[in-house]
XYZ file of C-alpha atoms in Angstrom:
485
model
C -74.658 35.649 -24.315
C -78.001 35.252 -26.243
C -81.053 33.283 -24.756
C -83.646 31.547 -26.827
C -86.478 29.119 -26.019
C -85.918 25.936 -27.787
C -89.450 24.538 -27.425
C -91.120 27.676 -29.089
C -88.404 27.482 -31.749
C -88.983 23.833 -32.765
C -92.866 24.425 -32.592
C -92.794 27.254 -34.938
C -90.445 25.650 -37.355
C -92.722 22.507 -37.509
C -95.790 24.507 -37.968
C -94.587 27.014 -40.611
C -95.766 25.821 -44.050
C -92.533 26.840 -45.827
C -90.108 26.088 -42.954
C -89.424 22.645 -44.048
C -89.506 22.876 -47.837
C -86.583 20.610 -48.589
C -86.460 21.775 -52.109
C -85.201 25.152 -50.824
C -81.681 24.816 -50.109
C -81.885 27.786 -47.748
C -83.974 25.691 -45.322
C -81.738 23.443 -43.245
C -84.739 21.279 -41.779
C -86.334 17.964 -42.806
C -89.987 17.463 -43.715
C -90.812 17.037 -40.199
C -89.457 20.461 -39.262
C -86.398 19.169 -37.403
C -82.781 20.012 -38.201
C -81.754 18.291 -41.296
C -80.320 14.828 -40.665
C -76.949 14.328 -42.366
C -76.066 10.675 -41.251
C -75.059 7.793 -43.665
C -75.008 4.097 -43.491
C -71.234 4.678 -42.624
C -71.975 6.867 -39.487
C -74.649 4.416 -38.500
C -72.253 1.493 -38.677
C -69.864 3.525 -36.470
C -72.710 3.886 -34.015
C -73.590 0.116 -34.099
C -69.994 -1.106 -33.716
C -69.541 1.340 -30.983
C -72.557 -0.063 -29.127
C -71.938 -3.781 -30.170
C -68.098 -4.371 -29.850
C -67.944 -3.355 -26.140
C -66.121 -4.837 -23.204
C -68.441 -7.953 -23.660
C -65.925 -9.110 -26.462
C -63.354 -9.784 -23.896
C -65.479 -12.145 -21.955
C -66.317 -14.383 -24.883
C -63.358 -16.603 -24.305
C -64.750 -17.498 -20.793
C -68.248 -18.054 -22.562
C -66.988 -20.385 -24.962
C -64.958 -22.163 -22.463
C -68.160 -22.842 -20.402
C -69.891 -24.000 -23.585
C -67.225 -25.591 -25.559
C -66.275 -25.415 -29.273
C -69.428 -26.426 -30.939
C -72.056 -24.900 -28.559
C -70.053 -21.753 -28.081
C -69.513 -20.828 -31.730
C -72.931 -22.021 -32.740
C -74.665 -19.634 -30.252
C -72.490 -16.948 -31.276
C -73.750 -17.397 -34.954
C -77.284 -18.011 -34.039
C -77.289 -14.867 -31.955
C -75.876 -12.749 -34.802
C -78.187 -14.027 -37.197
C -81.230 -13.468 -35.095
C -80.060 -9.849 -34.158
C -79.541 -9.035 -37.910
C -82.969 -10.443 -38.809
C -84.744 -8.580 -36.266
C -82.984 -5.464 -36.780
C -84.142 -5.319 -40.538
C -87.776 -5.687 -39.126
C -87.103 -2.857 -36.584
C -85.591 -0.707 -39.356
C -88.758 -0.910 -41.397
C -90.715 0.281 -38.583
C -88.993 3.852 -38.186
C -91.733 5.124 -40.292
C -95.256 4.315 -40.030
C -97.319 2.826 -41.653
C -95.274 2.907 -44.845
C -91.529 2.149 -44.110
C -90.299 4.708 -46.816
C -92.999 7.534 -46.912
C -94.783 7.111 -43.339
C -94.453 9.379 -40.493
C -91.216 9.315 -38.594
C -90.932 7.757 -35.061
C -87.880 9.300 -33.073
C -87.626 6.717 -30.393
C -88.163 3.050 -29.805
C -91.210 3.824 -27.599
C -92.783 5.851 -30.302
C -92.402 3.042 -32.696
C -94.092 0.626 -30.430
C -96.948 3.364 -29.776
C -97.234 3.501 -33.580
C -97.642 -0.241 -34.274
C -98.776 -1.922 -30.965
C -100.126 0.685 -28.567
C -101.526 0.192 -25.161
C -99.494 -1.279 -22.252
C -96.795 -2.469 -24.740
C -95.431 1.110 -24.816
C -94.738 1.274 -21.099
C -93.341 -2.164 -21.251
C -91.051 -1.305 -24.047
C -89.970 1.829 -21.981
C -89.345 0.004 -18.945
C -87.113 -2.711 -20.896
C -85.303 0.045 -22.880
C -84.416 2.636 -20.275
C -83.861 0.014 -17.490
C -81.473 -1.679 -19.983
C -79.740 1.769 -20.910
C -79.300 2.725 -17.273
C -77.698 -0.768 -16.439
C -75.361 -0.356 -19.562
C -74.252 3.023 -18.369
C -73.550 1.646 -14.924
C -71.696 -1.412 -16.289
C -69.579 0.597 -18.541
C -68.424 2.952 -15.676
C -67.350 -0.255 -13.802
C -65.587 -1.716 -16.845
C -63.781 1.506 -17.764
C -62.426 1.754 -14.188
C -61.318 -1.864 -14.180
C -59.363 -1.215 -17.477
C -57.618 1.796 -15.966
C -56.855 -0.234 -12.782
C -55.239 -2.754 -15.197
C -52.812 -0.253 -16.607
C -51.295 0.460 -13.118
C -51.475 -3.396 -12.108
C -49.561 -4.245 -15.403
C -46.804 -1.790 -14.498
C -46.643 -3.031 -11.025
C -46.387 -6.697 -12.203
C -43.616 -5.856 -14.768
C -41.533 -4.105 -12.004
C -42.216 -6.344 -9.066
C -43.184 -9.752 -10.622
C -46.449 -11.593 -11.119
C -46.708 -12.676 -7.508
C -46.499 -9.001 -6.206
C -49.298 -7.429 -4.162
C -50.561 -4.946 -6.708
C -53.745 -3.645 -5.043
C -55.277 -0.465 -6.593
C -58.480 1.219 -5.777
C -60.874 1.784 -8.452
C -62.911 4.623 -6.993
C -60.570 7.192 -8.179
C -60.858 6.083 -11.682
C -64.794 5.690 -11.582
C -64.728 9.248 -10.572
C -62.411 10.448 -13.251
C -64.574 8.590 -15.896
C -67.638 10.329 -14.366
C -66.020 13.690 -14.714
C -65.216 13.084 -18.308
C -69.022 11.988 -18.913
C -70.235 15.055 -17.279
C -68.405 17.198 -19.838
C -69.418 14.937 -22.952
C -73.061 14.781 -21.662
C -73.471 18.386 -22.698
C -73.473 17.249 -26.294
C -77.072 18.243 -27.094
C -78.189 15.122 -28.988
C -77.489 11.989 -30.661
C -76.842 13.898 -34.178
C -73.923 15.461 -32.766
C -72.109 12.127 -31.784
C -70.782 10.844 -34.941
C -67.016 12.086 -34.262
C -67.280 10.329 -30.745
C -68.554 7.022 -32.165
C -66.065 6.847 -34.846
C -63.279 7.350 -32.298
C -64.823 4.778 -30.130
C -65.187 2.335 -33.012
C -61.521 2.669 -33.821
C -60.554 2.071 -30.218
C -62.828 -1.136 -30.147
C -61.093 -2.585 -33.157
C -57.816 -1.762 -31.758
C -58.189 -3.489 -28.403
C -60.059 -6.462 -29.931
C -57.237 -6.803 -32.519
C -54.476 -6.800 -29.579
C -56.435 -9.384 -27.510
C -56.704 -11.620 -30.723
C -52.975 -10.992 -31.520
C -51.935 -11.923 -28.031
C -53.994 -15.162 -28.062
C -52.551 -16.099 -31.500
C -49.031 -15.571 -30.143
C -49.687 -18.007 -27.240
C -51.046 -20.563 -29.500
C -48.222 -20.090 -31.958
C -45.506 -20.791 -29.312
C -47.426 -23.924 -27.925
C -48.844 -22.327 -24.797
C -52.419 -23.683 -25.390
C -54.977 -24.509 -22.666
C -57.011 -27.459 -22.220
C -60.038 -27.233 -24.628
C -62.909 -29.597 -25.470
C -65.992 -29.848 -27.591
C -68.154 -29.463 -24.610
C -66.203 -27.043 -22.375
C -65.180 -27.063 -18.893
C -65.378 -30.638 -17.545
C -67.676 -31.671 -14.699
C -65.725 -33.185 -11.740
C -62.517 -31.773 -12.911
C -62.988 -27.924 -13.688
C -66.422 -27.379 -12.059
C -69.141 -29.113 -10.376
C -72.382 -30.151 -12.126
C -74.199 -27.190 -10.573
C -71.484 -24.699 -11.711
C -71.579 -26.088 -15.187
C -75.107 -25.523 -15.549
C -75.225 -22.119 -14.217
C -72.114 -20.978 -15.842
C -73.440 -22.197 -19.176
C -76.598 -20.162 -18.697
C -74.442 -17.078 -17.809
C -72.316 -17.640 -20.753
C -75.374 -17.565 -22.994
C -76.447 -14.221 -21.370
C -72.822 -12.789 -21.965
C -73.320 -13.598 -25.693
C -76.581 -12.150 -25.794
C -75.346 -8.956 -24.228
C -72.568 -8.856 -26.962
C -75.140 -8.182 -29.564
C -77.260 -5.840 -27.711
C -77.815 -2.637 -29.962
C -81.618 -2.915 -30.695
C -82.063 -0.731 -27.687
C -80.608 2.262 -29.629
C -81.489 1.214 -33.161
C -84.265 3.668 -33.759
C -82.325 6.470 -32.282
C -79.509 5.542 -34.468
C -81.701 5.562 -37.491
C -83.084 8.972 -36.671
C -79.715 10.551 -37.527
C -79.837 9.083 -41.191
C -80.584 11.497 -44.144
C -83.771 10.643 -46.071
C -82.105 9.874 -49.270
C -81.743 6.893 -49.754
C -84.549 5.726 -47.779
C -83.625 5.446 -43.916
C -84.559 1.868 -43.563
C -82.577 0.900 -46.625
C -79.337 2.574 -45.214
C -79.972 1.148 -41.674
C -80.357 -2.456 -42.951
C -76.881 -1.814 -44.856
C -75.447 -0.430 -41.558
C -76.692 -3.449 -39.607
C -75.308 -5.980 -42.143
C -71.890 -4.326 -41.982
C -72.019 -3.807 -38.150
C -73.206 -7.292 -37.161
C -70.892 -9.083 -39.765
C -67.813 -7.036 -38.710
C -68.477 -7.743 -34.776
C -69.290 -11.464 -35.489
C -65.900 -11.892 -37.144
C -64.164 -10.315 -34.281
C -66.277 -12.213 -31.726
C -65.489 -15.578 -33.340
C -61.752 -14.840 -33.544
C -61.516 -13.221 -30.033
C -63.655 -15.999 -28.342
C -62.030 -18.965 -30.188
C -58.576 -17.788 -30.083
C -58.927 -16.730 -26.367
C -60.341 -20.188 -25.455
C -57.555 -21.956 -27.510
C -54.973 -20.062 -25.491
C -56.396 -20.294 -22.019
C -58.775 -23.421 -22.369
C -61.080 -24.125 -19.364
C -59.019 -21.503 -17.299
C -60.034 -18.645 -19.607
C -60.532 -15.494 -17.493
C -63.798 -13.449 -17.532
C -61.886 -10.648 -19.259
C -58.413 -11.778 -20.579
C -56.968 -8.282 -20.710
C -58.065 -6.959 -17.499
C -58.025 -10.273 -15.582
C -54.583 -10.656 -16.667
C -54.469 -13.736 -18.923
C -51.674 -11.732 -20.445
C -48.645 -10.029 -18.491
C -46.443 -9.253 -21.169
C -45.712 -7.032 -23.068
C -46.840 -4.784 -20.384
C -46.654 -1.659 -22.511
C -49.305 -3.396 -25.039
C -51.468 -4.591 -22.220
C -51.422 -0.942 -20.996
C -52.264 0.444 -24.483
C -55.141 -2.028 -25.068
C -56.604 -1.274 -21.783
C -56.281 2.367 -22.384
C -58.170 1.803 -25.612
C -60.988 -0.089 -23.839
C -61.559 2.866 -21.492
C -61.296 5.360 -24.631
C -64.100 3.096 -26.293
C -66.352 3.195 -23.311
C -66.210 6.958 -22.939
C -67.745 7.235 -26.304
C -70.040 4.025 -25.941
C -71.560 5.348 -22.745
C -72.714 8.530 -24.504
C -74.390 6.274 -27.241
C -76.268 4.506 -24.537
C -76.982 7.549 -22.324
C -78.196 9.979 -25.073
C -81.713 8.159 -25.454
C -82.124 8.734 -21.671
C -81.444 12.247 -21.885
C -83.594 12.916 -24.743
C -86.512 11.017 -23.095
C -86.418 13.091 -19.936
C -85.810 16.485 -21.632
C -88.611 15.936 -23.987
C -90.978 14.897 -21.315
C -89.986 18.173 -19.432
C -90.243 20.434 -22.278
C -93.713 19.072 -23.381
C -95.000 19.366 -19.603
C -93.362 22.684 -18.701
C -93.216 24.734 -21.892
C -93.118 28.072 -20.011
C -90.573 27.126 -17.625
C -87.484 29.151 -18.950
C -85.126 27.196 -16.738
C -86.015 23.917 -18.729
C -86.626 25.434 -22.228
C -84.273 28.195 -22.526
C -80.622 27.851 -24.110
C -77.899 30.270 -24.095
C -75.571 30.736 -26.998
C -71.988 31.150 -25.621
C -68.734 31.529 -27.768
C -66.207 28.979 -26.618
C -62.628 29.633 -27.603
C -61.312 27.247 -30.238
C -64.989 25.379 -30.402
C -66.791 28.524 -31.588
C -70.456 29.075 -30.616
C -71.963 26.353 -28.408
C -75.455 26.286 -26.865
C -75.920 25.750 -23.198
C -79.030 24.665 -21.269
C -79.235 25.095 -17.457
C -81.587 22.179 -17.269
C -79.402 19.864 -19.418
C -76.354 20.817 -17.549
C -78.137 20.025 -14.119
C -79.927 16.998 -14.924
C -77.264 15.286 -17.037
C -74.696 15.959 -14.480
C -77.007 14.615 -11.864
C -77.468 11.337 -13.889
C -73.732 10.721 -14.429
C -73.182 11.289 -10.702
C -75.868 8.838 -9.798
C -74.571 6.065 -12.199
C -71.076 6.548 -10.966
C -72.268 6.160 -7.410
C -74.185 3.056 -8.200
C -71.168 1.696 -10.056
C -68.970 1.948 -6.997
C -71.471 0.016 -4.956
C -71.980 -2.931 -7.431
C -68.650 -3.745 -8.992
C -69.327 -7.079 -10.409
C -68.448 -7.697 -14.031
C -69.368 -10.841 -15.739
C -72.731 -11.534 -13.748
C -73.873 -8.127 -14.480
C -73.083 -8.454 -18.344
C -75.040 -11.663 -18.487
C -77.977 -10.438 -16.574
C -78.294 -7.251 -18.759
C -78.132 -9.063 -21.797
C -80.666 -11.589 -20.751
C -83.146 -9.045 -19.450
C -82.925 -6.938 -22.669
C -82.299 -9.471 -25.436
C -85.817 -10.972 -25.643
C -88.123 -8.037 -25.471
C -86.151 -5.514 -27.283
C -84.256 -7.578 -29.963
C -86.863 -10.157 -30.542
C -90.346 -9.732 -29.326
C -91.121 -6.119 -30.167
C -89.542 -6.099 -33.562
C -91.434 -9.322 -34.487
C -94.819 -8.218 -33.314
C -94.522 -4.793 -34.865
C -93.521 -6.776 -38.118
C -96.504 -8.859 -37.942
C -98.713 -5.747 -37.514
C -96.999 -3.796 -40.195
C -97.077 -6.468 -42.977
C -100.365 -7.873 -41.779
C -99.145 -11.472 -41.593
C -102.173 -13.834 -41.428
C -102.707 -15.591 -37.968
C -101.603 -19.259 -37.965
C -99.966 -18.985 -41.445
C -96.531 -20.664 -41.868
C -94.485 -17.451 -41.349
C -96.494 -16.269 -38.339
C -95.942 -19.624 -36.563
C -92.270 -19.570 -37.390
C -91.847 -15.961 -36.001
C -93.882 -16.901 -32.986
C -91.580 -20.126 -32.346
C -88.556 -18.013 -32.732
C -89.976 -15.664 -29.959
C -90.825 -18.445 -27.607
C -87.499 -20.164 -28.066
C -85.574 -16.815 -27.365
C -87.766 -16.206 -24.352
C -86.672 -19.593 -22.809
C -83.007 -18.908 -23.614
C -83.311 -15.456 -22.014
C -84.910 -16.938 -18.995
C -82.218 -19.599 -18.629
C -79.395 -16.884 -19.252
C -80.914 -14.700 -16.493
C -81.015 -17.563 -13.968
C -77.336 -18.292 -14.749
C -76.567 -14.713 -14.404
C -78.370 -14.227 -11.033
C -76.477 -17.358 -9.710
C -73.147 -15.789 -10.796
C -74.265 -12.508 -9.054
C -75.036 -14.177 -5.737
C -71.642 -15.925 -5.909
C -69.907 -12.431 -6.479
C -71.852 -10.802 -3.625
C -70.567 -13.604 -1.270
C -67.064 -12.840 -2.091
C -67.484 -9.037 -2.371
C -65.258 -6.854 -0.133
C -66.709 -3.571 0.833
C -63.727 -1.651 0.330
C -63.395 -1.554 -3.495
C -59.962 -2.544 -4.040
C -58.733 -4.726 -7.099
C -56.298 -7.484 -6.168
C -54.316 -9.871 -8.272
């Protein structure tokens, strides 16, 4: 077992004049002295799809049921356009001041520091890391719900749809947490490509199964009651429920496109040729286009199949009961996808804390030292005691919080509403204005500002709807977390 100090190693590499001579093939570092980045637009697309096509896709039928055919599909398309548009702005800000030759910024906060500075950096950090923590908690909940659904599907198949198939989600949350403790030892974002590709394949698989089952329902004439305006006041819901659920549905759709939170961290995995911003824009176009296609299919076909009675998640809430083996497989795919997605959202948190600690305590061996260990089959592996303890503690805490707050749709909407405006709209637009020096009160400046204000209003309304849904969930919450039919 060999020990070495990572902080001193990185420092000496960055300071050495010839250590990052990229013309020398023997030097495996980039111009900033860090390990050479090898990511491409394909690996970035996999990261994006893993982050974007999450469990939210399965709640889109419910969202469209609240909004109706016209508003539901229109809002989906509008959010997809806004997300892609602002992601291109954010991609150009990875380097500063020039998007191609400027200095690299490794995190979202560093980008905001380079272009805006001041208190906005702290506000960005609060929004970003608060959102990331919320997502990791939400994914722990959703993964356990999917695993519970596997057991319930088998129970319903054996005993009938009216059987009492109560299953506790606690063991599944604990199992998910144990898996994440192991995967969290992956040192950084650059090593996640294989996990993201696996997760992206899983997300395509369960989304396709959901769409296929919905199409089969429609094909045999088992269609629900649909309308242009969605759920009917006085028939399906009260007037107050219609308003709050519509707001919450907008939040669910906003969450479905939330990947700006990790965009800079994904871009930092890309090799420098072609230019990172060009590759990231291509990856964003592929990722957003692909997910929008699946979202519209999943949301619209799910609404067509179930109508106003569309469940919050039509795989885990048992919109479908048969074929049970296919339901089992789809829910297993959801859990497998969320295993990878958790890491995509957790890695920026890990890196933020570890970087801070390395900077503040450079002489602390517990924090900075790594030990090289030969692992059978896997080969040489670097282990950090600090990374082992801190990341394990984080996973344990998020797992415990997930056990305490097992609400699904309301949490999805609230996270989406809280993070969409600052991270997907406000900061990218403000940094784009600063970078390109757009003249104040010019037509382009006014248009961008108007987009910001409209998105802020939408986010506030979505947050209000999500809070109303969360309050309703709390009222019906049973302290012993057991999932019933």
